[in-house]
PDB file of C-alpha atoms in Angstrom:
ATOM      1  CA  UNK A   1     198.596  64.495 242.043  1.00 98.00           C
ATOM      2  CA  UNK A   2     200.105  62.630 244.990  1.00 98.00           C
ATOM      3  CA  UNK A   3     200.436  66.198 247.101  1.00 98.00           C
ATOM      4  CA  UNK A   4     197.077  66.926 245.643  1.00 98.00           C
ATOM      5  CA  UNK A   5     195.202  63.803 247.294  1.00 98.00           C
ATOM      6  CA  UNK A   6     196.823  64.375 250.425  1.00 98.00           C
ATOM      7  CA  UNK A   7     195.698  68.091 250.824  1.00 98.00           C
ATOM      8  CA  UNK A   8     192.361  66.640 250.135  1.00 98.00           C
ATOM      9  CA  UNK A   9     192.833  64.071 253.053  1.00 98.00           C
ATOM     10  CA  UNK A  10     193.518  67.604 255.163  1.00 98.00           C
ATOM     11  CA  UNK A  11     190.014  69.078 254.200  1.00 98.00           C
ATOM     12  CA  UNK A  12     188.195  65.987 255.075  1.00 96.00           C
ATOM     13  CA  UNK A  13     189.897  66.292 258.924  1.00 95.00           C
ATOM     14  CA  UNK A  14     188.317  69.309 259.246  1.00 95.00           C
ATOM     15  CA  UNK A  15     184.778  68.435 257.789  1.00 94.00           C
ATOM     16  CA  UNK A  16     185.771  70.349 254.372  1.00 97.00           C
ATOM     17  CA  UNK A  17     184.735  68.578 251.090  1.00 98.00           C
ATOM     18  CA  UNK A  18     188.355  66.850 250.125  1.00 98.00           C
ATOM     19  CA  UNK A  19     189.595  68.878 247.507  1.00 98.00           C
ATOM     20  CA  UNK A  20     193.072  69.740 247.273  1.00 98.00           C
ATOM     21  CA  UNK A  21     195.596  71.782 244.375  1.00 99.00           C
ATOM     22  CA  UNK A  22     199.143  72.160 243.978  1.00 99.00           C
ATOM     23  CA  UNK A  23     200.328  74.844 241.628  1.00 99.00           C
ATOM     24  CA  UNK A  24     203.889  74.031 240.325  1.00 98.00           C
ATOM     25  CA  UNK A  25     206.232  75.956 238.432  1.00 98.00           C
ATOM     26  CA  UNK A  26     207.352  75.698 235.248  1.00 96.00           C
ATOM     27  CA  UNK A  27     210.495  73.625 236.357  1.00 96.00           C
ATOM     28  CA  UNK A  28     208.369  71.510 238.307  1.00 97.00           C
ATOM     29  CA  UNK A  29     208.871  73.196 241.939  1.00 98.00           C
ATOM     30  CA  UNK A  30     206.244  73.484 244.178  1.00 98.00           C
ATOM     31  CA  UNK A  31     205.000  77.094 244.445  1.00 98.00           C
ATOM     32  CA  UNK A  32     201.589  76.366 246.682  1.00 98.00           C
ATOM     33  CA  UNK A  33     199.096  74.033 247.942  1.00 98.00           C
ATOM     34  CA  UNK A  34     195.694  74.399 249.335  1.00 98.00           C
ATOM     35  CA  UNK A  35     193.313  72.466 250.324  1.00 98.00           C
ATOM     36  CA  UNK A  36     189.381  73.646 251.077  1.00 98.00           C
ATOM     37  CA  UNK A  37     188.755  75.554 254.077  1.00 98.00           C
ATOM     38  CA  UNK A  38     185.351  76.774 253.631  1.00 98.00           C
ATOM     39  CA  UNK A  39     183.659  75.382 256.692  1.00 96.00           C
ATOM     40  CA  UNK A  40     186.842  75.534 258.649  1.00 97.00           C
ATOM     41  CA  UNK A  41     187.511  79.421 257.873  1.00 97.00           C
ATOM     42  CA  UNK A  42     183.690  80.531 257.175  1.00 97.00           C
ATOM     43  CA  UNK A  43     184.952  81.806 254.027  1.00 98.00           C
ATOM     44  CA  UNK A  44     183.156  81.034 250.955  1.00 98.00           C
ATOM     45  CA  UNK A  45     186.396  81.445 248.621  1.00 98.00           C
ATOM     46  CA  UNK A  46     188.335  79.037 250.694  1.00 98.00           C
ATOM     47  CA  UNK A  47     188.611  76.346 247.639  1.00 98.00           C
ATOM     48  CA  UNK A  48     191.850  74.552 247.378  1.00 98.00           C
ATOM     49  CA  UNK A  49     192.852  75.983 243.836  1.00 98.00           C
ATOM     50  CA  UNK A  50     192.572  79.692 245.345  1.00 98.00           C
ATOM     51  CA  UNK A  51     194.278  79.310 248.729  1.00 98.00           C
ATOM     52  CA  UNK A  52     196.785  76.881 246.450  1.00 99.00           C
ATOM     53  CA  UNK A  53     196.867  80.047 243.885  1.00 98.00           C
ATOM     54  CA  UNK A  54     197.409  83.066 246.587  1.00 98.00           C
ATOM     55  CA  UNK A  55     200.437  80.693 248.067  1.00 98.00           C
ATOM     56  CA  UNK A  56     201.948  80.411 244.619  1.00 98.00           C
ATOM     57  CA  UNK A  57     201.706  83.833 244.246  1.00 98.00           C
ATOM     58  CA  UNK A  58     203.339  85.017 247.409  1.00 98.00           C
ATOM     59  CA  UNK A  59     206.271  82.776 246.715  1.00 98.00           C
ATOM     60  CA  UNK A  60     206.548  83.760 243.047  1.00 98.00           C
ATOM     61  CA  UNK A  61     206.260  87.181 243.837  1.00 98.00           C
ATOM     62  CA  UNK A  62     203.501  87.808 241.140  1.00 98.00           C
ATOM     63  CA  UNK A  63     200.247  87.693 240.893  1.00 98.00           C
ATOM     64  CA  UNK A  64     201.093  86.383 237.084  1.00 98.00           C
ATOM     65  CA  UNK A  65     202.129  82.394 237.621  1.00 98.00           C
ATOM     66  CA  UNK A  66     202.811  82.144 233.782  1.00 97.00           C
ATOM     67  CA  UNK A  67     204.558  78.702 232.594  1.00 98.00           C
ATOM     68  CA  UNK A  68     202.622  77.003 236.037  1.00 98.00           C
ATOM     69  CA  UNK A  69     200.422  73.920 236.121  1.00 98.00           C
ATOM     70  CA  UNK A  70     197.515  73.935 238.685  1.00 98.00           C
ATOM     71  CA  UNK A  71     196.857  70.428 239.843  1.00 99.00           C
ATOM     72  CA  UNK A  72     193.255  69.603 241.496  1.00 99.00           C
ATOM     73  CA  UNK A  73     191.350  67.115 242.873  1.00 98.00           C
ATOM     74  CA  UNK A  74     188.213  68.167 241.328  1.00 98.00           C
ATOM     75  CA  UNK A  75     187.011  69.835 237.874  1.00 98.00           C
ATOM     76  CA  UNK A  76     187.756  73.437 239.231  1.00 98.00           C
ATOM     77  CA  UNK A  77     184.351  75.211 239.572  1.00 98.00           C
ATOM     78  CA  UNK A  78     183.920  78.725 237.906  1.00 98.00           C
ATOM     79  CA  UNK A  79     185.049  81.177 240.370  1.00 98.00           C
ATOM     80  CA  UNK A  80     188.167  78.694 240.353  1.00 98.00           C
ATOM     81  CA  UNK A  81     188.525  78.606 236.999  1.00 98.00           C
ATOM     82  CA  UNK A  82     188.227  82.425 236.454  1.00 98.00           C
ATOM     83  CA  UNK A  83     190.876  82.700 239.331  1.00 98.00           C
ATOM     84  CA  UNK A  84     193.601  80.393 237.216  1.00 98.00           C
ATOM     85  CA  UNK A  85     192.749  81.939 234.115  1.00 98.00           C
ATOM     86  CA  UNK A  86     193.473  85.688 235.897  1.00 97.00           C
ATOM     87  CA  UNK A  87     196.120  84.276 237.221  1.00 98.00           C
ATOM     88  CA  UNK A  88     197.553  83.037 233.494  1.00 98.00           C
ATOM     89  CA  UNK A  89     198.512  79.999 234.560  1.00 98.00           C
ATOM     90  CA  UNK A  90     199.796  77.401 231.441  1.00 98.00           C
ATOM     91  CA  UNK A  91     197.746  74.524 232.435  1.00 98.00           C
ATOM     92  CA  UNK A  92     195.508  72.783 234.554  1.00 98.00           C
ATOM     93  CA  UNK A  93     195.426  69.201 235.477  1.00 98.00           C
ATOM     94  CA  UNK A  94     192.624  67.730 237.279  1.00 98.00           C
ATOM     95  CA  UNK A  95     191.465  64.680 238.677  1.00 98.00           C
ATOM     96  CA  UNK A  96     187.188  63.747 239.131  1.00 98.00           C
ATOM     97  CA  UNK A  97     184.565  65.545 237.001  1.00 98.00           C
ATOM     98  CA  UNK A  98     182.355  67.736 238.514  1.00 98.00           C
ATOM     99  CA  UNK A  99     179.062  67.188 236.544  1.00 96.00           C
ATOM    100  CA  UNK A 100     177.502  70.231 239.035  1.00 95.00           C
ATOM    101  CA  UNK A 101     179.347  72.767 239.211  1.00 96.00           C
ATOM    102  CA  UNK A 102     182.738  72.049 236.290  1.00 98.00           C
ATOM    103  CA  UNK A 103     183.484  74.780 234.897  1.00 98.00           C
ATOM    104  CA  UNK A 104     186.461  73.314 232.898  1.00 98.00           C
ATOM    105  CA  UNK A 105     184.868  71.413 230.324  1.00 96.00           C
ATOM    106  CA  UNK A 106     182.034  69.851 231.916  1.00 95.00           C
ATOM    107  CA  UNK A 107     178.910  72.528 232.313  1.00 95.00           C
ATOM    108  CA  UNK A 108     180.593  74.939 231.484  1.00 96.00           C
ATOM    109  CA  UNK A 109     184.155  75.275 230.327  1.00 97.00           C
ATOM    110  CA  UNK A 110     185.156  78.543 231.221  1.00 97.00           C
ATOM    111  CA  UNK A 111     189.113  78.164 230.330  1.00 96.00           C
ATOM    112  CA  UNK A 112     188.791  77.654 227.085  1.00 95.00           C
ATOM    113  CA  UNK A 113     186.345  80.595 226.192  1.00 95.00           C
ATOM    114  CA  UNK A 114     187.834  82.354 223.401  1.00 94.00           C
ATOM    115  CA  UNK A 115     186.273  85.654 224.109  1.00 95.00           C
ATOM    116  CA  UNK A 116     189.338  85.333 227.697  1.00 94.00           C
ATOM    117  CA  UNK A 117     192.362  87.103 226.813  1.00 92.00           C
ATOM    118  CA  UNK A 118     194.177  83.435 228.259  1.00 96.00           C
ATOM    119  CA  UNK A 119     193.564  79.810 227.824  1.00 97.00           C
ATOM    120  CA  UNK A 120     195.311  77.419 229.625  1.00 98.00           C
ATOM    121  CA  UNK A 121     195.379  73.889 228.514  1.00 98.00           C
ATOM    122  CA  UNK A 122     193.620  71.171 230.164  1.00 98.00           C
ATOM    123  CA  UNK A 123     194.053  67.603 230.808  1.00 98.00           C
ATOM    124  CA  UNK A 124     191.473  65.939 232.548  1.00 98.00           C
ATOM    125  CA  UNK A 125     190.934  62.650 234.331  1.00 98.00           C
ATOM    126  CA  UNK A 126     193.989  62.214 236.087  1.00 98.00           C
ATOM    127  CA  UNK A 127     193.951  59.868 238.729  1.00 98.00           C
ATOM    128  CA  UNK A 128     190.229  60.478 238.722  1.00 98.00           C
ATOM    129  CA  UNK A 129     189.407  57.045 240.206  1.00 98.00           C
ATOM    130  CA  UNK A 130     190.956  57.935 243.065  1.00 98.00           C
ATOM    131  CA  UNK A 131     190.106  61.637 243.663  1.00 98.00           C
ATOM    132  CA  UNK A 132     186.381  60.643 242.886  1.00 98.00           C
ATOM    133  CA  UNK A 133     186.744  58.066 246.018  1.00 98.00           C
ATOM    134  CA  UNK A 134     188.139  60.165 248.361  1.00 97.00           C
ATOM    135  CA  UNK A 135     184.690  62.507 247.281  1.00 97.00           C
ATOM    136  CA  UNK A 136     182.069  59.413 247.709  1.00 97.00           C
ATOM    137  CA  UNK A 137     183.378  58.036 250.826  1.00 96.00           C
ATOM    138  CA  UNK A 138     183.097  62.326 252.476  1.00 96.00           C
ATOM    139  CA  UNK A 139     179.710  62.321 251.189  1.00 95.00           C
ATOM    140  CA  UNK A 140     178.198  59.111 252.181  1.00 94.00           C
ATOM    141  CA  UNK A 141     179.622  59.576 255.435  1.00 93.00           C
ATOM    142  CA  UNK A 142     177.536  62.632 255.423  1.00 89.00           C
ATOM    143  CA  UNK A 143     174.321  61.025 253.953  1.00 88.00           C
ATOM    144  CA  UNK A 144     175.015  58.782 256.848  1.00 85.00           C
ATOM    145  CA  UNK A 145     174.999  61.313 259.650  1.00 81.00           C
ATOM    146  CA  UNK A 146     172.076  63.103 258.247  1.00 70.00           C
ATOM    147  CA  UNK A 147     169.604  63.909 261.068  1.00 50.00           C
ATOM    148  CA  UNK A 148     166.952  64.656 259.148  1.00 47.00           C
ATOM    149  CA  UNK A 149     164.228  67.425 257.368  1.00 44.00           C
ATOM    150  CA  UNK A 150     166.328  70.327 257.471  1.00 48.00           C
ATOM    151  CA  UNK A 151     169.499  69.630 257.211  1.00 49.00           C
ATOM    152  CA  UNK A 152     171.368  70.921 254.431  1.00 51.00           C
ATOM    153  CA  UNK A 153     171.649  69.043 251.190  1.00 48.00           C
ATOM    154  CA  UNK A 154     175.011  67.662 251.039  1.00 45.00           C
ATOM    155  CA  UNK A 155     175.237  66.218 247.329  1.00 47.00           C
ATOM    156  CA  UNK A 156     176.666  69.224 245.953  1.00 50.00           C
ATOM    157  CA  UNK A 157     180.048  69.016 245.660  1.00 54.00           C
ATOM    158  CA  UNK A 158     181.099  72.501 246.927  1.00 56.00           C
TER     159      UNK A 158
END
């Protein structure tokens, strides 16, 4: 969770919402990070767990990353939790709850659907102290900035 937290520091620098992922192999290697990079990148499927998953990917030469853990910053939304069950990866770790937009347990909880031909396992809460900080300081910095009628609500997470 420690690389996690600081590819979420990385996101903040560039006015991203701080979320970062690691995907590690089954032995424990590091096969990708990510961080977000939607505002950076105009790209609206720049969330750490995908650019962390493509990375993984590349170096495991497979789009299949079976016996890997994803590790995030954030209850994975759905299109990232759709991507790491494609992706059949073993388990997912994850810091804060996303109450919006989780899609791992929280509003919805997509990986454990049993209608999914995989289901990772999940452990949640890690660290989530911490990763939920890192989310409340972004976003009252934000709130703080605000100009005005407008501007675009920032309390969504993604």
């Amino acid at each position: 969770m420690d690389l996690a937290l600081d590819e979420a520091r990385l996101a903040a620098g560039h006015d991203d919402v701080p979320v970062g992922a690691v995907v590690l192999a089954a032995g424990g290697t590091v096969l990708g990070v990510g961080h977000n990079t939607r505002e950076r990148d105009g790209d609206p499927t720049a969330h750490a767990e995908v650019i962390a998953l493509r990375a993984a990917a590349q170096a495991a030469g497979s789009w299949r990353l079976a016996g890997a853990t994803l590790v995030v910053t954030l209850e994975p939304c759905t299109m990232c939790a759709g991507a790491l069950v494609l992706a059949r990866v073993a388990r997912v770790v994850y810091g804060a709850v996303d109450d919006k937009a989780g899609a791992v347990g929280s509003l919805w909880d997509v990986v454990r659907d049993r209608r999914l031909n995989h289901r990772p396992e999940v452990i949640a809460g890690v660290r989530a102290e911490e990763c939920g900080e890192l989310l409340a300081v972004f976003f009252a910095a934000r709130r703080r900035t605000r100009t005005g009628p407008g501007e675009p609500d920032t309390a969504a997470v993604r």
